[in-house]
Amino acid sequence: TSNDTVDGAPPPFQLENTGNIFANVTINATSFFSTVAFPSSFYQFKARINESGAFNDSVSSMNWTNMSSNGSTPHVISLDWRVIKNDFLCDINITIPDNETPEAKSSTVTFTITG
């Protein structure tokens, strides 16, 4: 079974730069599954345009990217701070591994902003 936030159910994260400088955003998380390696294609993210021109989409992570716990390379580049174009959506994709145990799962997603 797989599910992602692209269709809005569940909704994606929406992030907004309310500062006064262009910012880069790094996306990391804790492991979600116990039976597969981490990072892996079972737990992924991608940036998506919400407001046209809000960030540099030609060098940002616009395709599914494996979630990692310690990545330091920014995934969203030059997020604008001006109100008319200062946010983006972060989609999550989860695919349950065949041998995963049926129990409650959780992960903490961290968005790190650098100017």
CSV table of N, CA, C and O in Angstrom, one decimal:
chain,number,residue,atom,x,y,z
A,1,THR,N,0.8,-1.2,0.0
A,1,THR,CA,0.0,0.0,0.0
A,1,THR,C,0.9,1.2,0.0
A,1,THR,O,1.9,1.3,0.7
A,2,SER,N,0.5,2.2,-0.8
A,2,SER,CA,1.2,3.5,-0.9
A,2,SER,C,0.2,4.6,-0.7
A,2,SER,O,-1.0,4.5,-1.1
A,3,ASN,N,0.7,5.8,-0.2
A,3,ASN,CA,-0.1,7.0,-0.2
A,3,ASN,C,0.8,8.2,-0.2
A,3,ASN,O,1.9,8.1,0.3
A,4,ASP,N,0.3,9.2,-0.9
A,4,ASP,CA,1.1,10.5,-0.9
A,4,ASP,C,0.2,11.6,-0.7
A,4,ASP,O,-1.0,11.5,-0.6
A,5,THR,N,0.7,12.8,-0.6
A,5,THR,CA,0.0,14.0,-0.3
A,5,THR,C,-0.3,14.8,-1.6
A,5,THR,O,-0.9,15.9,-1.5
A,6,VAL,N,0.0,14.3,-2.8
A,6,VAL,CA,-0.2,15.1,-4.0
A,6,VAL,C,-1.6,15.4,-4.3
A,6,VAL,O,-2.0,16.5,-4.7
A,7,ASP,N,-2.5,14.5,-3.9
A,7,ASP,CA,-4.0,14.7,-4.2
A,7,ASP,C,-4.6,15.5,-3.1
A,7,ASP,O,-5.8,15.7,-3.1
A,8,GLY,N,-3.9,15.9,-2.0
A,8,GLY,CA,-4.5,16.6,-0.9
A,8,GLY,C,-5.1,15.8,0.2
A,8,GLY,O,-5.6,16.4,1.1
A,9,ALA,N,-5.1,14.5,0.1
A,9,ALA,CA,-5.6,13.7,1.1
A,9,ALA,C,-4.6,12.6,1.5
A,9,ALA,O,-4.6,11.6,0.8
A,10,PRO,N,-3.9,12.7,2.5
A,10,PRO,CA,-3.8,13.8,3.4
A,10,PRO,C,-3.1,15.0,2.8
A,10,PRO,O,-2.5,14.9,1.8
A,11,PRO,N,-3.2,16.2,3.4
A,11,PRO,CA,-2.6,17.4,2.8
A,11,PRO,C,-1.1,17.4,3.0
A,11,PRO,O,-0.6,16.8,3.9
A,12,PRO,N,-0.4,18.1,2.1
A,12,PRO,CA,1.0,18.3,2.2
A,12,PRO,C,1.4,19.3,3.2
A,12,PRO,O,0.5,20.0,3.7
A,13,PHE,N,2.7,19.4,3.6
A,13,PHE,CA,3.1,20.5,4.4
A,13,PHE,C,3.1,21.7,3.6
A,13,PHE,O,3.4,21.7,2.4
A,14,GLN,N,2.8,22.9,4.2
A,14,GLN,CA,2.9,24.1,3.5
A,14,GLN,C,3.9,25.0,4.3
A,14,GLN,O,3.6,25.2,5.5
A,15,LEU,N,5.0,25.4,3.7
A,15,LEU,CA,6.0,26.2,4.4
A,15,LEU,C,6.0,27.6,3.8
A,15,LEU,O,6.0,27.8,2.5
A,16,GLU,N,6.2,28.6,4.6
A,16,GLU,CA,6.2,30.0,4.2
A,16,GLU,C,7.4,30.7,4.8
A,16,GLU,O,7.7,30.6,6.0
A,17,ASN,N,8.1,31.5,4.0
A,17,ASN,CA,9.2,32.4,4.5
A,17,ASN,C,8.6,33.7,4.9
A,17,ASN,O,8.3,34.5,4.0
A,18,THR,N,8.5,34.0,6.2
A,18,THR,CA,8.0,35.2,6.6
A,18,THR,C,9.1,36.2,7.1
A,18,THR,O,8.8,37.2,7.8
A,19,GLY,N,10.3,35.9,6.7
A,19,GLY,CA,11.4,36.7,7.1
A,19,GLY,C,11.7,37.8,6.2
A,19,GLY,O,10.7,38.3,5.5
A,20,ASN,N,12.9,38.2,6.0
A,20,ASN,CA,13.2,39.3,5.1
A,20,ASN,C,14.5,39.1,4.3
A,20,ASN,O,15.1,40.0,3.8
A,21,ILE,N,14.8,37.8,4.1
A,21,ILE,CA,15.9,37.3,3.2
A,21,ILE,C,15.5,36.1,2.4
A,21,ILE,O,14.6,35.4,2.8
A,22,PHE,N,16.1,35.9,1.3
A,22,PHE,CA,15.9,34.6,0.6
A,22,PHE,C,16.5,33.5,1.5
A,22,PHE,O,17.5,33.7,2.1
A,23,ALA,N,15.9,32.3,1.5
A,23,ALA,CA,16.3,31.2,2.3
A,23,ALA,C,16.4,29.9,1.6
A,23,ALA,O,15.7,29.7,0.5
A,24,ASN,N,17.2,29.1,2.0
A,24,ASN,CA,17.3,27.7,1.5
A,24,ASN,C,16.7,26.8,2.6
A,24,ASN,O,16.9,27.0,3.8
A,25,VAL,N,16.1,25.7,2.2
A,25,VAL,CA,15.4,24.8,3.1
A,25,VAL,C,15.9,23.4,2.9
A,25,VAL,O,16.0,22.9,1.8
A,26,THR,N,16.4,22.8,4.0
A,26,THR,CA,16.8,21.4,4.0
A,26,THR,C,15.7,20.6,4.8
A,26,THR,O,15.2,21.0,5.8
A,27,ILE,N,15.4,19.4,4.2
A,27,ILE,CA,14.3,18.6,4.7
A,27,ILE,C,14.9,17.2,5.2
A,27,ILE,O,15.6,16.5,4.4
A,28,ASN,N,14.7,16.9,6.4
A,28,ASN,CA,15.2,15.7,7.0
A,28,ASN,C,14.1,15.1,7.9
A,28,ASN,O,13.1,15.7,8.3
A,29,ALA,N,14.2,13.8,8.3
A,29,ALA,CA,13.2,13.2,9.1
A,29,ALA,C,13.9,12.0,9.9
A,29,ALA,O,14.9,11.5,9.5
A,30,THR,N,13.1,11.5,10.9
A,30,THR,CA,13.5,10.3,11.5
A,30,THR,C,13.0,9.1,10.7
A,30,THR,O,12.0,9.3,10.0
A,31,SER,N,13.5,7.9,11.0
A,31,SER,CA,13.1,6.7,10.2
A,31,SER,C,11.6,6.5,10.5
A,31,SER,O,11.1,6.7,11.6
A,32,PHE,N,10.9,5.9,9.5
A,32,PHE,CA,9.5,5.6,9.6
A,32,PHE,C,9.2,4.2,9.8
A,32,PHE,O,8.3,3.8,10.5
A,33,PHE,N,10.0,3.3,9.2
A,33,PHE,CA,9.8,1.9,9.2
A,33,PHE,C,10.9,1.2,9.9
A,33,PHE,O,12.1,1.6,9.9
A,34,SER,N,10.6,0.0,10.4
A,34,SER,CA,11.7,-0.8,11.2
A,34,SER,C,12.3,-1.9,10.4
A,34,SER,O,13.2,-2.5,10.8
A,35,THR,N,11.7,-2.3,9.2
A,35,THR,CA,12.1,-3.5,8.5
A,35,THR,C,12.9,-3.2,7.3
A,35,THR,O,13.3,-4.1,6.6
A,36,VAL,N,13.1,-1.9,6.9
A,36,VAL,CA,13.9,-1.6,5.7
A,36,VAL,C,15.0,-0.6,6.1
A,36,VAL,O,14.9,0.1,7.1
A,37,ALA,N,15.9,-0.5,5.2
A,37,ALA,CA,17.0,0.5,5.4
A,37,ALA,C,16.5,1.9,5.3
A,37,ALA,O,15.4,2.2,4.7
A,38,PHE,N,17.2,2.8,6.0
A,38,PHE,CA,16.8,4.2,6.0
A,38,PHE,C,18.1,5.0,5.7
A,38,PHE,O,19.1,4.8,6.4
A,39,PRO,N,18.1,5.8,4.6
A,39,PRO,CA,17.0,6.1,3.7
A,39,PRO,C,16.7,5.1,2.7
A,39,PRO,O,17.5,4.2,2.4
A,40,SER,N,15.4,5.1,2.2
A,40,SER,CA,15.0,4.2,1.1
A,40,SER,C,13.8,4.8,0.4
A,40,SER,O,13.2,5.8,0.8
A,41,SER,N,13.4,4.2,-0.7
A,41,SER,CA,12.3,4.7,-1.5
A,41,SER,C,11.0,4.5,-0.8
A,41,SER,O,9.9,4.9,-1.4
A,42,PHE,N,10.9,3.8,0.3
A,42,PHE,CA,9.7,3.6,1.0
A,42,PHE,C,9.2,4.9,1.7
A,42,PHE,O,8.0,5.0,2.1
A,43,TYR,N,10.1,5.9,1.9
A,43,TYR,CA,9.7,7.2,2.6
A,43,TYR,C,10.4,8.3,1.9
A,43,TYR,O,11.6,8.4,1.9
A,44,GLN,N,9.6,9.1,1.2
A,44,GLN,CA,10.1,10.1,0.3
A,44,GLN,C,9.4,11.5,0.4
A,44,GLN,O,8.3,11.5,1.0
A,45,PHE,N,10.0,12.5,-0.1
A,45,PHE,CA,9.4,13.8,-0.2
A,45,PHE,C,9.8,14.5,-1.5
A,45,PHE,O,10.7,14.1,-2.2
A,46,LYS,N,9.1,15.6,-1.8
A,46,LYS,CA,9.4,16.5,-2.9
A,46,LYS,C,8.8,17.8,-2.7
A,46,LYS,O,7.8,17.9,-2.0
A,47,ALA,N,9.5,18.8,-3.2
A,47,ALA,CA,8.9,20.2,-3.1
A,47,ALA,C,8.0,20.4,-4.3
A,47,ALA,O,8.1,19.8,-5.4
A,48,ARG,N,7.0,21.2,-4.1
A,48,ARG,CA,6.0,21.5,-5.1
A,48,ARG,C,5.7,23.0,-5.1
A,48,ARG,O,5.5,23.6,-4.0
A,49,ILE,N,5.5,23.6,-6.3
A,49,ILE,CA,5.1,25.0,-6.4
A,49,ILE,C,3.7,25.2,-5.8
A,49,ILE,O,2.8,24.5,-6.2
A,50,ASN,N,3.6,26.2,-5.0
A,50,ASN,CA,2.3,26.7,-4.5
A,50,ASN,C,2.0,28.1,-5.0
A,50,ASN,O,0.9,28.4,-5.4
A,51,GLU,N,3.1,28.9,-5.0
A,51,GLU,CA,3.0,30.3,-5.6
A,51,GLU,C,4.1,30.4,-6.6
A,51,GLU,O,5.3,30.2,-6.3
A,52,SER,N,3.7,30.8,-7.8
A,52,SER,CA,4.7,30.9,-8.9
A,52,SER,C,5.9,31.8,-8.6
A,52,SER,O,5.6,32.9,-8.1
A,53,GLY,N,7.1,31.4,-8.9
A,53,GLY,CA,8.3,32.2,-8.7
A,53,GLY,C,8.7,32.3,-7.2
A,53,GLY,O,9.6,33.1,-6.9
A,54,ALA,N,8.2,31.5,-6.3
A,54,ALA,CA,8.5,31.6,-4.9
A,54,ALA,C,9.9,31.0,-4.6
A,54,ALA,O,10.5,31.4,-3.6
A,55,PHE,N,10.5,30.1,-5.4
A,55,PHE,CA,11.8,29.6,-5.2
A,55,PHE,C,12.4,29.1,-6.5
A,55,PHE,O,11.7,29.1,-7.5
A,56,ASN,N,13.6,28.8,-6.5
A,56,ASN,CA,14.3,28.3,-7.8
A,56,ASN,C,14.0,26.9,-8.0
A,56,ASN,O,14.7,26.0,-7.5
A,57,ASP,N,12.9,26.6,-8.8
A,57,ASP,CA,12.5,25.2,-9.0
A,57,ASP,C,13.4,24.4,-9.9
A,57,ASP,O,13.4,23.2,-9.9
A,58,SER,N,14.3,25.1,-10.6
A,58,SER,CA,15.2,24.4,-11.6
A,58,SER,C,16.3,23.7,-10.8
A,58,SER,O,16.9,22.7,-11.3
A,59,VAL,N,16.6,24.0,-9.6
A,59,VAL,CA,17.7,23.4,-8.8
A,59,VAL,C,17.2,22.9,-7.5
A,59,VAL,O,18.0,22.4,-6.6
A,60,SER,N,15.9,22.9,-7.2
A,60,SER,CA,15.3,22.4,-6.0
A,60,SER,C,14.8,20.9,-6.2
A,60,SER,O,14.8,20.5,-7.3
A,61,SER,N,14.5,20.2,-5.1
A,61,SER,CA,14.1,18.8,-5.2
A,61,SER,C,12.7,18.7,-5.5
A,61,SER,O,11.8,18.6,-4.7
A,62,MET,N,12.4,18.7,-6.9
A,62,MET,CA,11.0,18.7,-7.4
A,62,MET,C,10.6,17.3,-7.7
A,62,MET,O,9.4,17.1,-8.0
A,63,ASN,N,11.5,16.3,-7.6
A,63,ASN,CA,11.2,14.9,-7.9
A,63,ASN,C,11.3,14.1,-6.5
A,63,ASN,O,11.9,14.6,-5.6
A,64,TRP,N,10.6,13.0,-6.5
A,64,TRP,CA,10.6,12.2,-5.2
A,64,TRP,C,12.1,11.9,-4.8
A,64,TRP,O,12.9,11.5,-5.6
A,65,THR,N,12.4,12.3,-3.6
A,65,THR,CA,13.7,12.1,-3.0
A,65,THR,C,13.6,11.3,-1.7
A,65,THR,O,12.7,11.6,-0.9
A,66,ASN,N,14.5,10.4,-1.5
A,66,ASN,CA,14.4,9.6,-0.3
A,66,ASN,C,14.7,10.4,0.9
A,66,ASN,O,15.6,11.2,1.0
A,67,MET,N,13.8,10.3,1.9
A,67,MET,CA,14.0,11.0,3.2
A,67,MET,C,15.2,10.5,3.9
A,67,MET,O,15.6,9.4,3.8
A,68,SER,N,16.0,11.5,4.5
A,68,SER,CA,17.2,11.1,5.2
A,68,SER,C,17.2,11.8,6.6
A,68,SER,O,16.5,12.8,6.8
A,69,SER,N,18.0,11.3,7.5
A,69,SER,CA,18.0,11.9,8.8
A,69,SER,C,19.1,12.9,9.0
A,69,SER,O,19.2,13.6,10.0
A,70,ASN,N,20.0,13.0,8.0
A,70,ASN,CA,21.2,13.9,8.2
A,70,ASN,C,21.6,14.6,7.0
A,70,ASN,O,22.8,15.0,6.9
A,71,GLY,N,20.8,14.8,6.0
A,71,GLY,CA,21.2,15.5,4.8
A,71,GLY,C,21.4,17.0,5.1
A,71,GLY,O,20.8,17.6,6.0
A,72,SER,N,22.5,17.5,4.5
A,72,SER,CA,22.8,19.0,4.8
A,72,SER,C,22.7,19.8,3.5
A,72,SER,O,22.8,21.0,3.6
A,73,THR,N,22.5,19.2,2.3
A,73,THR,CA,22.4,19.9,1.1
A,73,THR,C,20.9,20.4,1.0
A,73,THR,O,20.0,19.7,1.2
A,74,PRO,N,20.7,21.8,0.8
A,74,PRO,CA,19.4,22.3,0.7
A,74,PRO,C,18.5,21.7,-0.4
A,74,PRO,O,19.0,21.3,-1.4
A,75,HIS,N,17.2,21.5,-0.1
A,75,HIS,CA,16.3,20.9,-1.1
A,75,HIS,C,15.4,21.9,-1.8
A,75,HIS,O,14.9,21.7,-2.8
A,76,VAL,N,15.2,23.1,-1.1
A,76,VAL,CA,14.5,24.2,-1.7
A,76,VAL,C,15.4,25.4,-1.7
A,76,VAL,O,15.9,25.8,-0.7
A,77,ILE,N,15.7,25.9,-2.9
A,77,ILE,CA,16.7,26.9,-3.1
A,77,ILE,C,16.1,28.3,-3.3
A,77,ILE,O,15.2,28.4,-4.2
A,78,SER,N,16.6,29.3,-2.6
A,78,SER,CA,16.2,30.7,-2.8
A,78,SER,C,14.7,30.9,-2.6
A,78,SER,O,14.0,31.6,-3.4
A,79,LEU,N,14.1,30.5,-1.5
A,79,LEU,CA,12.7,30.7,-1.2
A,79,LEU,C,12.6,32.2,-0.9
A,79,LEU,O,13.2,32.8,0.0
A,80,ASP,N,11.7,32.8,-1.6
A,80,ASP,CA,11.5,34.3,-1.6
A,80,ASP,C,10.8,34.7,-0.2
A,80,ASP,O,10.2,33.8,0.4
A,81,TRP,N,10.9,35.9,0.2
A,81,TRP,CA,10.3,36.4,1.4
A,81,TRP,C,9.2,37.3,1.2
A,81,TRP,O,8.5,37.7,2.1
A,82,ARG,N,9.0,37.8,-0.1
A,82,ARG,CA,7.9,38.7,-0.4
A,82,ARG,C,6.5,38.0,-0.4
A,82,ARG,O,6.4,36.9,-0.9
A,83,VAL,N,5.6,38.6,0.3
A,83,VAL,CA,4.3,38.0,0.6
A,83,VAL,C,3.6,37.4,-0.7
A,83,VAL,O,3.0,36.3,-0.5
A,84,ILE,N,3.7,37.9,-1.8
A,84,ILE,CA,3.0,37.4,-3.0
A,84,ILE,C,3.6,36.1,-3.5
A,84,ILE,O,3.0,35.4,-4.3
A,85,LYS,N,4.8,35.8,-3.1
A,85,LYS,CA,5.5,34.5,-3.6
A,85,LYS,C,6.5,34.1,-2.5
A,85,LYS,O,7.7,34.1,-2.8
A,86,ASN,N,6.0,33.6,-1.4
A,86,ASN,CA,7.0,33.2,-0.3
A,86,ASN,C,6.7,31.8,0.3
A,86,ASN,O,7.1,31.5,1.4
A,87,ASP,N,6.0,30.9,-0.4
A,87,ASP,CA,5.8,29.6,0.1
A,87,ASP,C,5.9,28.5,-0.9
A,87,ASP,O,6.0,28.7,-2.1
A,88,PHE,N,5.9,27.3,-0.3
A,88,PHE,CA,5.9,26.1,-1.2
A,88,PHE,C,5.2,24.9,-0.4
A,88,PHE,O,5.0,25.0,0.8
A,89,LEU,N,4.9,23.9,-1.2
A,89,LEU,CA,4.3,22.7,-0.6
A,89,LEU,C,5.4,21.6,-0.5
A,89,LEU,O,6.3,21.5,-1.4
A,90,CYS,N,5.4,20.8,0.5
A,90,CYS,CA,6.3,19.6,0.6
A,90,CYS,C,5.4,18.4,0.7
A,90,CYS,O,4.7,18.1,1.6
A,91,ASP,N,5.5,17.6,-0.4
A,91,ASP,CA,4.7,16.3,-0.5
A,91,ASP,C,5.5,15.2,0.2
A,91,ASP,O,6.7,15.2,0.1
A,92,ILE,N,4.8,14.3,0.8
A,92,ILE,CA,5.3,13.1,1.4
A,92,ILE,C,4.7,11.9,0.7
A,92,ILE,O,3.5,11.9,0.4
A,93,ASN,N,5.6,10.9,0.4
A,93,ASN,CA,5.1,9.6,-0.2
A,93,ASN,C,5.6,8.5,0.7
A,93,ASN,O,6.8,8.4,1.1
A,94,ILE,N,4.7,7.6,1.1
A,94,ILE,CA,5.0,6.5,2.0
A,94,ILE,C,4.5,5.2,1.3
A,94,ILE,O,3.3,5.1,0.9
A,95,THR,N,5.3,4.2,1.2
A,95,THR,CA,5.0,2.9,0.7
A,95,THR,C,5.3,1.9,1.8
A,95,THR,O,6.5,1.8,2.3
A,96,ILE,N,4.3,1.1,2.2
A,96,ILE,CA,4.6,0.2,3.3
A,96,ILE,C,5.3,-1.1,2.8
A,96,ILE,O,4.9,-1.7,1.9
A,97,PRO,N,6.5,-1.4,3.4
A,97,PRO,CA,7.2,-2.6,3.0
A,97,PRO,C,6.4,-3.8,3.3
A,97,PRO,O,5.6,-3.9,4.3
A,98,ASP,N,6.5,-4.9,2.5
A,98,ASP,CA,5.8,-6.1,2.6
A,98,ASP,C,5.9,-6.7,4.0
A,98,ASP,O,4.9,-7.3,4.5
A,99,ASN,N,7.1,-6.7,4.6
A,99,ASN,CA,7.3,-7.4,5.8
A,99,ASN,C,7.2,-6.5,7.1
A,99,ASN,O,7.6,-6.9,8.2
A,100,GLU,N,6.6,-5.3,6.9
A,100,GLU,CA,6.5,-4.3,8.0
A,100,GLU,C,5.5,-4.8,9.0
A,100,GLU,O,4.4,-5.3,8.6
A,101,THR,N,5.8,-4.7,10.3
A,101,THR,CA,4.8,-5.1,11.3
A,101,THR,C,3.7,-4.1,11.5
A,101,THR,O,3.9,-2.9,11.3
A,102,PRO,N,2.4,-4.6,11.7
A,102,PRO,CA,1.3,-3.7,11.8
A,102,PRO,C,1.2,-3.1,13.2
A,102,PRO,O,0.7,-3.7,14.2
A,103,GLU,N,1.8,-1.9,13.4
A,103,GLU,CA,1.8,-1.2,14.6
A,103,GLU,C,1.8,0.3,14.4
A,103,GLU,O,2.0,0.7,13.2
A,104,ALA,N,1.6,1.1,15.4
A,104,ALA,CA,1.7,2.5,15.2
A,104,ALA,C,3.0,3.0,14.7
A,104,ALA,O,4.1,2.5,15.2
A,105,LYS,N,3.1,3.9,13.8
A,105,LYS,CA,4.3,4.4,13.2
A,105,LYS,C,4.3,5.9,13.4
A,105,LYS,O,3.3,6.6,13.3
A,106,SER,N,5.5,6.5,13.5
A,106,SER,CA,5.7,7.9,13.5
A,106,SER,C,7.1,8.3,13.1
A,106,SER,O,8.0,7.5,13.1
A,107,SER,N,7.1,9.5,12.6
A,107,SER,CA,8.4,10.1,12.2
A,107,SER,C,8.3,11.6,12.4
A,107,SER,O,7.3,12.2,12.3
A,108,THR,N,9.4,12.2,12.7
A,108,THR,CA,9.5,13.7,12.9
A,108,THR,C,10.2,14.2,11.7
A,108,THR,O,11.3,13.9,11.4
A,109,VAL,N,9.5,15.1,11.0
A,109,VAL,CA,10.1,15.8,9.8
A,109,VAL,C,10.6,17.1,10.3
A,109,VAL,O,9.9,17.9,10.9
A,110,THR,N,11.8,17.5,9.9
A,110,THR,CA,12.5,18.7,10.3
A,110,THR,C,12.8,19.5,9.1
A,110,THR,O,13.4,19.0,8.1
A,111,PHE,N,12.4,20.8,9.1
A,111,PHE,CA,12.7,21.8,8.0
A,111,PHE,C,13.7,22.8,8.6
A,111,PHE,O,13.4,23.5,9.5
A,112,THR,N,14.9,22.8,8.0
A,112,THR,CA,16.0,23.7,8.5
A,112,THR,C,16.1,24.8,7.5
A,112,THR,O,16.4,24.6,6.3
A,113,ILE,N,16.1,26.1,7.9
A,113,ILE,CA,16.2,27.2,7.1
A,113,ILE,C,17.5,27.9,7.2
A,113,ILE,O,18.0,28.1,8.4
A,114,THR,N,18.2,28.2,6.1
A,114,THR,CA,19.5,28.9,6.2
A,114,THR,C,19.3,30.1,5.2
A,114,THR,O,18.7,30.0,4.1
A,115,GLY,N,20.0,31.2,5.5
A,115,GLY,CA,19.9,32.4,4.7
A,115,GLY,C,21.1,32.6,3.9
A,115,GLY,O,22.1,31.9,4.0
